[in-house]
Coordinates of C-alpha atoms (C1' of nucleotides) in Angstrom, one line a residue:
Chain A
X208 CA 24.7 -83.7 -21.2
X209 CA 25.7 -81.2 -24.1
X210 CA 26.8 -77.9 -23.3
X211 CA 26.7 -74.9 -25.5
X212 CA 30.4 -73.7 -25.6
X213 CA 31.1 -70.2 -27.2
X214 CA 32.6 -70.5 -31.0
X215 CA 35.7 -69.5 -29.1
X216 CA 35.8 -72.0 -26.7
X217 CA 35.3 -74.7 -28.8
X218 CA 38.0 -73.8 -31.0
X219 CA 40.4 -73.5 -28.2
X220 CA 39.1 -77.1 -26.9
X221 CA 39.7 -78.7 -30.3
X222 CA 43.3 -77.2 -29.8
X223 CA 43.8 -78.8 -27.2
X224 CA 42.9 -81.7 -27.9
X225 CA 45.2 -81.8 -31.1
X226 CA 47.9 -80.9 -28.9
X227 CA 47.5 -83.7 -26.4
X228 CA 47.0 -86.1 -28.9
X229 CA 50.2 -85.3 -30.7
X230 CA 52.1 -85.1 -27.2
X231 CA 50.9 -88.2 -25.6
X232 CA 51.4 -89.6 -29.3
X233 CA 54.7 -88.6 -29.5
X234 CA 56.3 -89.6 -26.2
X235 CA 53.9 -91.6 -24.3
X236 CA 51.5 -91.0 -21.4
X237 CA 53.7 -90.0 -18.7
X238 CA 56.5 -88.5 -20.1
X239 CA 54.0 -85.7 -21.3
X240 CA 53.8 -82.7 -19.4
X241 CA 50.8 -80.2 -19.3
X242 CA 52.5 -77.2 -19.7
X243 CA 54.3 -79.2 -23.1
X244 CA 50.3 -79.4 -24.1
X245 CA 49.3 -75.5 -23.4
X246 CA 52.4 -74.6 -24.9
X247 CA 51.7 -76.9 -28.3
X248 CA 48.3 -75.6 -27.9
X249 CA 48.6 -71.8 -27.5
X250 CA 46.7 -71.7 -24.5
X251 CA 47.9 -71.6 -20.8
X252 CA 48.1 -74.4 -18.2
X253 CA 44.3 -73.0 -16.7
X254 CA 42.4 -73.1 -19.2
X255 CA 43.5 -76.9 -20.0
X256 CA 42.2 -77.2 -16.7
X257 CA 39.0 -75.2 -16.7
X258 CA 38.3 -77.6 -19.2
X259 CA 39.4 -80.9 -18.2
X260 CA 39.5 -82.5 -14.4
X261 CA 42.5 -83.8 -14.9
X262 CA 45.5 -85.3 -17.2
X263 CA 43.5 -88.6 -16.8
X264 CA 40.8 -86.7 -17.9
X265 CA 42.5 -85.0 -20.5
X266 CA 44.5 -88.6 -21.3
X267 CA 40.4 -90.0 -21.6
X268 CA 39.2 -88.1 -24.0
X269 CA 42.3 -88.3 -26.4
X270 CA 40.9 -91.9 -26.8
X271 CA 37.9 -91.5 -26.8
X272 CA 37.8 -89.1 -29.6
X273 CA 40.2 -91.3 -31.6
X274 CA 37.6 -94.0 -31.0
X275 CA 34.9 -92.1 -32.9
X276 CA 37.3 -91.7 -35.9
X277 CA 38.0 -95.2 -35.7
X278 CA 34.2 -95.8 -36.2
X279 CA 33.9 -93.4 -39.1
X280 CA 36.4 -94.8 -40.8
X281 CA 35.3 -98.4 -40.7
X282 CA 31.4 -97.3 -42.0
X283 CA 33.7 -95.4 -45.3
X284 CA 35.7 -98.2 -45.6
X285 CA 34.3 -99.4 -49.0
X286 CA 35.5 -102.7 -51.2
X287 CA 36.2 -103.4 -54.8
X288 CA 32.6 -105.3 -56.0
X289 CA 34.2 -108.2 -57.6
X290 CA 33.7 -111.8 -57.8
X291 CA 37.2 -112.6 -57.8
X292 CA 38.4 -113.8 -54.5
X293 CA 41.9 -112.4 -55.0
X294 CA 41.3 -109.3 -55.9
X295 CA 39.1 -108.7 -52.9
X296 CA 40.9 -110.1 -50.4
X297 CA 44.6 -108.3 -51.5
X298 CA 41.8 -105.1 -51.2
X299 CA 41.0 -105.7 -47.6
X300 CA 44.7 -106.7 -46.9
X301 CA 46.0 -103.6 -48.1
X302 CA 43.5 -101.1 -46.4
X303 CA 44.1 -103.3 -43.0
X304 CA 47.8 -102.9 -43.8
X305 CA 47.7 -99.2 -44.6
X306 CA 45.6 -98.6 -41.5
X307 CA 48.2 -100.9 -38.6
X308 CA 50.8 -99.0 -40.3
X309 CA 49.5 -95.5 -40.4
X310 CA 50.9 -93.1 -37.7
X311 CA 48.0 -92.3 -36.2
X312 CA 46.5 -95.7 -35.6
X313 CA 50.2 -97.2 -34.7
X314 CA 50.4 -94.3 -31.9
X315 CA 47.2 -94.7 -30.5
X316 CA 48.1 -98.7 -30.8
X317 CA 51.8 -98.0 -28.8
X318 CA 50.3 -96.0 -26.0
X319 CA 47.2 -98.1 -25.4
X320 CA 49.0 -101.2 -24.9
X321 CA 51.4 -99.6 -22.7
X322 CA 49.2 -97.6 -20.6
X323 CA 46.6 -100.8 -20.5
X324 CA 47.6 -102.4 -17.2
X325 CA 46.8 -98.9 -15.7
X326 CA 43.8 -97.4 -17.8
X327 CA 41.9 -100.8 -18.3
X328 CA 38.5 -99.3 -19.2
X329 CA 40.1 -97.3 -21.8
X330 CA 41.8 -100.1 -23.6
X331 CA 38.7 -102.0 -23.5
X332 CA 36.6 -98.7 -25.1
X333 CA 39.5 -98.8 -27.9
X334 CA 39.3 -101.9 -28.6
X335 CA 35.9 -102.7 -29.1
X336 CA 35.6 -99.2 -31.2
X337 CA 38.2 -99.9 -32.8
X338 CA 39.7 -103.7 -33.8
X339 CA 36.4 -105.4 -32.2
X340 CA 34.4 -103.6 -34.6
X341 CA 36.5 -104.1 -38.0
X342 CA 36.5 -107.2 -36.9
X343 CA 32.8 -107.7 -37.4
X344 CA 33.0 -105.5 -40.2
X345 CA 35.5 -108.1 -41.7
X346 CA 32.7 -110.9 -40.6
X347 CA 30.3 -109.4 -42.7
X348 CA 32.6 -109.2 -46.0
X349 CA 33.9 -112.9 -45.5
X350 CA 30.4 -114.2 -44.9
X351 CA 29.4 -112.8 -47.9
X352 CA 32.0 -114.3 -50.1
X353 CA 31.1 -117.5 -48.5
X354 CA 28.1 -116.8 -49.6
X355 CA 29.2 -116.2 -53.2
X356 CA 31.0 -119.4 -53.4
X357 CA 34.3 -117.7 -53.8
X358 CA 35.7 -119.1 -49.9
X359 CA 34.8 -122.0 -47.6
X360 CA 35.4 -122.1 -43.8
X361 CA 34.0 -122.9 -41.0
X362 CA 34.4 -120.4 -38.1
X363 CA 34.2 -117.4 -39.3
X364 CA 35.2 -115.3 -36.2
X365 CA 38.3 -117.5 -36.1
X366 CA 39.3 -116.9 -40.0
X367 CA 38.9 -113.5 -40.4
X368 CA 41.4 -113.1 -36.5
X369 CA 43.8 -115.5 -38.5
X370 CA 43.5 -113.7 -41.6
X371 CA 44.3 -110.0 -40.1
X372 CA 47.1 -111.9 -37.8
X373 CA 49.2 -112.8 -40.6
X374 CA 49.7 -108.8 -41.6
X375 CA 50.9 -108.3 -38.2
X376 CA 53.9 -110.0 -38.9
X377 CA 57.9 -108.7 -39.6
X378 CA 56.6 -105.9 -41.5
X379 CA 54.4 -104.7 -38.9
X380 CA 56.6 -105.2 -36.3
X381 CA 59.5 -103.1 -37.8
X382 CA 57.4 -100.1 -38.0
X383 CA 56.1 -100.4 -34.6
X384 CA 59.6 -100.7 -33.1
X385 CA 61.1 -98.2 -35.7
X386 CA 63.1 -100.5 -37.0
X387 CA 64.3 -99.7 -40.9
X388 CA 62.0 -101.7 -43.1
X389 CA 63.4 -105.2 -44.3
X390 CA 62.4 -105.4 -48.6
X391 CA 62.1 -109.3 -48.4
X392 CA 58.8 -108.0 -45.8
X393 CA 57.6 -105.5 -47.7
X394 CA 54.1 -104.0 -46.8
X395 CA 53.3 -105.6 -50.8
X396 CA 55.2 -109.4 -50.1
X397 CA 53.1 -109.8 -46.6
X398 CA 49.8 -108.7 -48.0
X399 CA 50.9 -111.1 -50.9
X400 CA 52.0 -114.0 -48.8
X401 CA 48.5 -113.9 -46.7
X402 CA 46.3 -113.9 -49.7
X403 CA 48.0 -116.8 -51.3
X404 CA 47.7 -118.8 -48.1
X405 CA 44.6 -117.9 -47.2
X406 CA 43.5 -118.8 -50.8
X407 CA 45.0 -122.3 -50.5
X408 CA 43.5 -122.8 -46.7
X409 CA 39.8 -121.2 -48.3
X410 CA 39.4 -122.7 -51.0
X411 CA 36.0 -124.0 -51.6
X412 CA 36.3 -127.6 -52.6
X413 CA 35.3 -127.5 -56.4
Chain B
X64 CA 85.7 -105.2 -19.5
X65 CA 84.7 -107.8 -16.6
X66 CA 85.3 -106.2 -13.5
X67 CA 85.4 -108.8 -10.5
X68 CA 82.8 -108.0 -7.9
X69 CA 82.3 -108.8 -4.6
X70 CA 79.5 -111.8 -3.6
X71 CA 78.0 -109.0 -1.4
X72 CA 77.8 -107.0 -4.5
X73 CA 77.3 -108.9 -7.1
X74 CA 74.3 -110.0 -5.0
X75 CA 72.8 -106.1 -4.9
X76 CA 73.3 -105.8 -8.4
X77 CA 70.8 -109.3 -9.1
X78 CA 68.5 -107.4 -6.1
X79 CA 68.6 -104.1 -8.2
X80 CA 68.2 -105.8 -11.4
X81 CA 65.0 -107.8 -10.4
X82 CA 63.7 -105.4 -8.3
X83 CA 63.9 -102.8 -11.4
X84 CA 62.7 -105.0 -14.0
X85 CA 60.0 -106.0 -11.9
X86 CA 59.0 -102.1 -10.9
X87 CA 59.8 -101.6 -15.0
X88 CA 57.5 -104.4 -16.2
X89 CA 54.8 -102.9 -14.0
X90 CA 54.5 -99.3 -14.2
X91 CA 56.2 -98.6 -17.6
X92 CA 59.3 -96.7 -17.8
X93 CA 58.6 -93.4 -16.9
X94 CA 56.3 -94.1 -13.9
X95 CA 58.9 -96.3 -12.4
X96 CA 60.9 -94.0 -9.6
X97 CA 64.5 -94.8 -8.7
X98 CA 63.4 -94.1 -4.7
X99 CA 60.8 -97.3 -5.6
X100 CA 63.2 -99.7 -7.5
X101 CA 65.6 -98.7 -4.3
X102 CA 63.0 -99.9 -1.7
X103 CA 62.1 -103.3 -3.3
X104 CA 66.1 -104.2 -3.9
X105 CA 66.2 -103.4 -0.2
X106 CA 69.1 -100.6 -0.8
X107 CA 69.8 -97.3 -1.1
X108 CA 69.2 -94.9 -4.0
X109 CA 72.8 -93.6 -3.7
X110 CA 73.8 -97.6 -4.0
X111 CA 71.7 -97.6 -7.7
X112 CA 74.0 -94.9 -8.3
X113 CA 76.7 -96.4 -7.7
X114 CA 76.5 -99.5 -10.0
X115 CA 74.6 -97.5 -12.7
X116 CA 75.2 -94.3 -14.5
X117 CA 71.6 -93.1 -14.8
X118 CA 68.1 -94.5 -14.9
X119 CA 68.5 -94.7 -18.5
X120 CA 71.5 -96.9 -18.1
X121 CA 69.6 -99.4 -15.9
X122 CA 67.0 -99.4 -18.1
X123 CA 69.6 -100.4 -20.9
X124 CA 70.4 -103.2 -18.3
X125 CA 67.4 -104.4 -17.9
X126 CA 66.8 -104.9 -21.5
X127 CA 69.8 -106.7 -22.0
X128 CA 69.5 -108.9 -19.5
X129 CA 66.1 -110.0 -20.8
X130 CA 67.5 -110.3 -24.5
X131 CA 70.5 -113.0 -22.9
X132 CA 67.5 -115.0 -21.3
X133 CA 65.8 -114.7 -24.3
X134 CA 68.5 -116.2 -26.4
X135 CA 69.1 -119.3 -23.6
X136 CA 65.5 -120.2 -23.7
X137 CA 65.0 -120.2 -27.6
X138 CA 68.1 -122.8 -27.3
X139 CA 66.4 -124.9 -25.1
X140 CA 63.4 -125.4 -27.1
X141 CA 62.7 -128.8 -27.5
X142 CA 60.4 -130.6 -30.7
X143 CA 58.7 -133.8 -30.9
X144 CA 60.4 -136.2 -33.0
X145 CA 57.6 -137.1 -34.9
X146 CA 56.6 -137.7 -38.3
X147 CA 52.9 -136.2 -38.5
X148 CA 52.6 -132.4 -39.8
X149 CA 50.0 -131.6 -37.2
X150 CA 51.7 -133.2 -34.4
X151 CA 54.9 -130.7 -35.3
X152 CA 52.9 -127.7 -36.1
X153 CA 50.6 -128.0 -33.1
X154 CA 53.7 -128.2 -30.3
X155 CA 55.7 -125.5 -32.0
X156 CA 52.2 -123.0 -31.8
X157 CA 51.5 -124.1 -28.6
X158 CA 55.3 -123.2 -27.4
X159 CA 55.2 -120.1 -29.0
X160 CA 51.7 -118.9 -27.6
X161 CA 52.6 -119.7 -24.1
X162 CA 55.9 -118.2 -24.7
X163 CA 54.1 -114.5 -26.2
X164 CA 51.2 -114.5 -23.0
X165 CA 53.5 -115.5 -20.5
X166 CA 54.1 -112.1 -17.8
X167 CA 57.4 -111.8 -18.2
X168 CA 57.7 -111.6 -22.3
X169 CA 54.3 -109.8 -22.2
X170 CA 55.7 -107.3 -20.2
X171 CA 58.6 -107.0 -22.2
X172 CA 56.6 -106.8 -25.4
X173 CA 54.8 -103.9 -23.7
X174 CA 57.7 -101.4 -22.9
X175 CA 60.0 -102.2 -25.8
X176 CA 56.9 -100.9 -28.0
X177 CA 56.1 -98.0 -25.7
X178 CA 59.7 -96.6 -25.6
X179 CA 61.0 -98.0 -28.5
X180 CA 60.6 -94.2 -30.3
X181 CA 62.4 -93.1 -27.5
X182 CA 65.0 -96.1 -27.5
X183 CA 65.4 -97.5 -31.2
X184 CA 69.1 -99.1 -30.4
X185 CA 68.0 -100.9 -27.1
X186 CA 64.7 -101.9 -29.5
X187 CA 66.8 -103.1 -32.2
X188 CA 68.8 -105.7 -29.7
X189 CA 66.0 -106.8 -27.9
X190 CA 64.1 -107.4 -31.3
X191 CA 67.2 -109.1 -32.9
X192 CA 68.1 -111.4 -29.5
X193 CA 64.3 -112.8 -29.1
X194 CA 61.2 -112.7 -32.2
X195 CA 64.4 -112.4 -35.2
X196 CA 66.2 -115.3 -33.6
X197 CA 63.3 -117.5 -32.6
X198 CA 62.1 -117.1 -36.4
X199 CA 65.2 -118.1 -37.5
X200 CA 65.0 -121.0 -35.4
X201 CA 61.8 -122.0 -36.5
X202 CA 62.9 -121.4 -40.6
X203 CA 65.2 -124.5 -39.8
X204 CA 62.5 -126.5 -38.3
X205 CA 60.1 -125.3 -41.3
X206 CA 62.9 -126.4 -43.6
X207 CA 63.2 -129.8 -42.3
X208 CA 59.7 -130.4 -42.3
X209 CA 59.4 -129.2 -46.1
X210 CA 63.0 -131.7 -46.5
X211 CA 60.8 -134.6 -45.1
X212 CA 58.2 -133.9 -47.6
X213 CA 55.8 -133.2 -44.1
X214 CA 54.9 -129.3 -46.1
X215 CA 55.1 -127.6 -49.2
X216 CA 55.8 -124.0 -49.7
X217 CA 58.0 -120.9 -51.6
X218 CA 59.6 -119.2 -49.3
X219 CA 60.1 -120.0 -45.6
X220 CA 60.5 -116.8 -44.1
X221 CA 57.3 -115.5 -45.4
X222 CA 56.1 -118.7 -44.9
X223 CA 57.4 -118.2 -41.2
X224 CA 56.5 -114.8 -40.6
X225 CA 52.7 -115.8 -41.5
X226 CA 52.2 -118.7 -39.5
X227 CA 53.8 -117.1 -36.3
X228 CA 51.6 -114.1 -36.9
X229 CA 48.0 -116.0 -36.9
X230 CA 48.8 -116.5 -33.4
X231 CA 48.9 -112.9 -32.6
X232 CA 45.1 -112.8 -32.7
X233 CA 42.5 -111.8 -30.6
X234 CA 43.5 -114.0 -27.9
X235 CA 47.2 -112.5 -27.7
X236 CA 45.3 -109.4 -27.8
X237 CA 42.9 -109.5 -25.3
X238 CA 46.0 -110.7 -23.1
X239 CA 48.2 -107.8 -23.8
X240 CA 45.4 -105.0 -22.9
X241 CA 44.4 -107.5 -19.8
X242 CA 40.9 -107.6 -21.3
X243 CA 38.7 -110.6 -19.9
X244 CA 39.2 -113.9 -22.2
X245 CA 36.7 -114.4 -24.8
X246 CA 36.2 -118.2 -25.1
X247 CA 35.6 -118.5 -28.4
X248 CA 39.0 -117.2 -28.8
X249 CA 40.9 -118.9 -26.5
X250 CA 44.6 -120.3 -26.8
X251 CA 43.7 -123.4 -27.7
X252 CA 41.2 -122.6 -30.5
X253 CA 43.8 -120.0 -31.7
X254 CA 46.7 -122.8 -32.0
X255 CA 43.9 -124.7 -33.9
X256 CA 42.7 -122.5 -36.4
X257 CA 46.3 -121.7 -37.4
X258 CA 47.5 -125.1 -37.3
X259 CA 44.6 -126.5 -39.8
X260 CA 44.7 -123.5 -42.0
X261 CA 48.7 -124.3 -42.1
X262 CA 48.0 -127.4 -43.0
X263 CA 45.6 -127.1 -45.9
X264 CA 47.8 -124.1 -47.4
X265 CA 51.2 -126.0 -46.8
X266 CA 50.0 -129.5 -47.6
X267 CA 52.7 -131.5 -50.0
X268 CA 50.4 -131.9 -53.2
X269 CA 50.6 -135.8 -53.0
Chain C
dG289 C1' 80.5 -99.6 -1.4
dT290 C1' 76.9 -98.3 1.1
dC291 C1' 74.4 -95.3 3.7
dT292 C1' 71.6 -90.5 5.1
dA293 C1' 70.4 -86.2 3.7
dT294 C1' 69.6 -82.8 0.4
dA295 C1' 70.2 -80.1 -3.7
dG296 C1' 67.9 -78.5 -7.8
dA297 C1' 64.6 -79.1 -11.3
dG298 C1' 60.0 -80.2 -13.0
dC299 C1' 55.6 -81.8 -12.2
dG300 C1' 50.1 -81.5 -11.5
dA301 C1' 47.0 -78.6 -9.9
dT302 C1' 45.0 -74.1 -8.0
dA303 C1' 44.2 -69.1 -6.5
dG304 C1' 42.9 -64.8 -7.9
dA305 C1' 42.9 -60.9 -11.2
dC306 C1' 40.5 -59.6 -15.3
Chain D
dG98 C1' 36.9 -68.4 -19.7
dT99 C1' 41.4 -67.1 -19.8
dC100 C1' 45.3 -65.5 -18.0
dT101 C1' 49.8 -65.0 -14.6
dA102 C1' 51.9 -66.6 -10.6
dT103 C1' 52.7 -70.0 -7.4
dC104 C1' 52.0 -73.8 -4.1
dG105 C1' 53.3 -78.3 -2.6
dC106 C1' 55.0 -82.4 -4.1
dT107 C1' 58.0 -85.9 -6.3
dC108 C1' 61.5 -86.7 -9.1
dT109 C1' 66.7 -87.7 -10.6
dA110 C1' 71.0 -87.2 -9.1
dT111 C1' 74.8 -86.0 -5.8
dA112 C1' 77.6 -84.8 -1.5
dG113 C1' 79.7 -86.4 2.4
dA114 C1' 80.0 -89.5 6.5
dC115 C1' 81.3 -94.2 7.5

DNA sequence: GTCTATAGAGCGATAGAC
DNA sequence: GTCTATCGCTCTATAGAC
């Protein structure tokens, strides 16, 4: 399955691949052009496609490449070793937080759900790679403070998806839509505001 | 401003309308030809022409027309006039969960983020006209039920903003990138989870 | 106002030289 | 493998008849 390319080559495939990313990133799936890609890339239209079948193709393994990083990322992803439930949930919250709002992850995010109804497979490759697995990442940490003694819940599937839904609120939303930030939803008062009720709802009964 | 149409025409205009939110909705904005949008209203391209300055400016139409429906159907939301937290809590998630899977605001939801960079003013309206109005609507409600002495908490916004955004979970997810449903995570479980965890953060401390 | 027909530009993809 | 040049197609937008 691996090919050998020439030092050359494969610097010239990483190039595009940066390009594309940035393009498709920037203004959306169809609205990029190939030539805008060779152009960004400093290569011509021919070698894109001596390298890729297709702009699908092309489109394909823009996500899946950003699907790997996802899954680095996660595995480095490392928490404060504290037995204070405060201070290591406002930890997760604010990486989670840093990470929705980032531009990378907030492109790939904008494009996936747009282009979903026509690239199902890919959606569903980005999602397990990427939220599915933090997800269970998430699992792990929460089931280990239950562990501890410092929450109590039942379902822990369905705590940790209501936990990371409450940082997807106005905050969030603003940056997604470019909208100019609101300072009564700060990133700080959101992460804040979760904490405190997830506290109250967790608390393990003393 | 109003210019006084003809039925005939004011009757094309609906068809185009529909026919381009529809062709909009589906295939995202770019992907979406005039010729196509023409075919489905059953007229002429040149007629799309004639009633709008560009695509663009349909687009900007379409939008707005959506934002006005928006508006009308936040009015008409209807509560139960009961006395129980849950009762309250439970209706109001399960209005708003039908509300954010249902095709039409899905589809909505999908293009506004996906050309938002691209269009931040016609962004800004539809954010304002639909999820910043129907939170403020639901602040009043929250209010009420805290004036009652049904819920306790600081500040209702936040309060708000957290509530509505456990329901944008994995099953919202799933939805939006048309992934299969996972019924562990289903709709109702969703509204459940948030609803109790509401209840043991928010409870009035008796 | 509404149609048919077409202009004019840009697109994805390829042929062929090197 | 990489380039230049170009094909064939589709797109937005408009001109002109009715």
């Amino acid at each position: 399955m691996e090919k050998p390319l020439s030092p050359r080559s494969a610097a010239k495939r990483t190039a595009m691949l940066d390009a594309a990313q940035a393009c498709f990133l920037e203004s959306g799936y169809a609205s990029t052009s190939v030539d805008e890609v060779a152009t960004r890339a400093g290569v011509s239209k021919a070698t894109i496609y001596a390298h890729f079948a297709s702009k699908d193709d092309l489109f394909g393994a823009i996500i899946c490449r950003r699907c790997d990083d996802q899954a680095e990322g996660l595995s480095s992803l490392s928490l404060p070793d504290s037995s204070d439930a405060r201070t290591i949930l406002t930890a997760i919250a604010q990486r989670l937080m840093a990470l929705f709002v980032s531009p990378e992850v907030m492109g790939i995010y904008r494009i996936v759900i747009a282009e979903a109804p026509r690239y199902p497979e890919l959606a569903k490759t980005w999602y397990e790679a990427g939220p599915l697995r933090g997800k269970q990442r998430l699992c792990d940490v929460f089931d280990d403070m239950k562990r501890r003694g410092l929450l109590d819940f039942d379902d822990t599937r369905r705590t940790v998806d209501a936990f990371v839904g409450m940082l997807r609120g106005e905050c969030f939303h603003r940056v997604m839509i470019e909208l100019p930030p609101n300072p009564h939803f700060s990133a700080e008062a959101t992460i804040e505001t979760a904490v405190n009720f997830a506290l109250k709802a967790f608390a393990p009964t003393a």
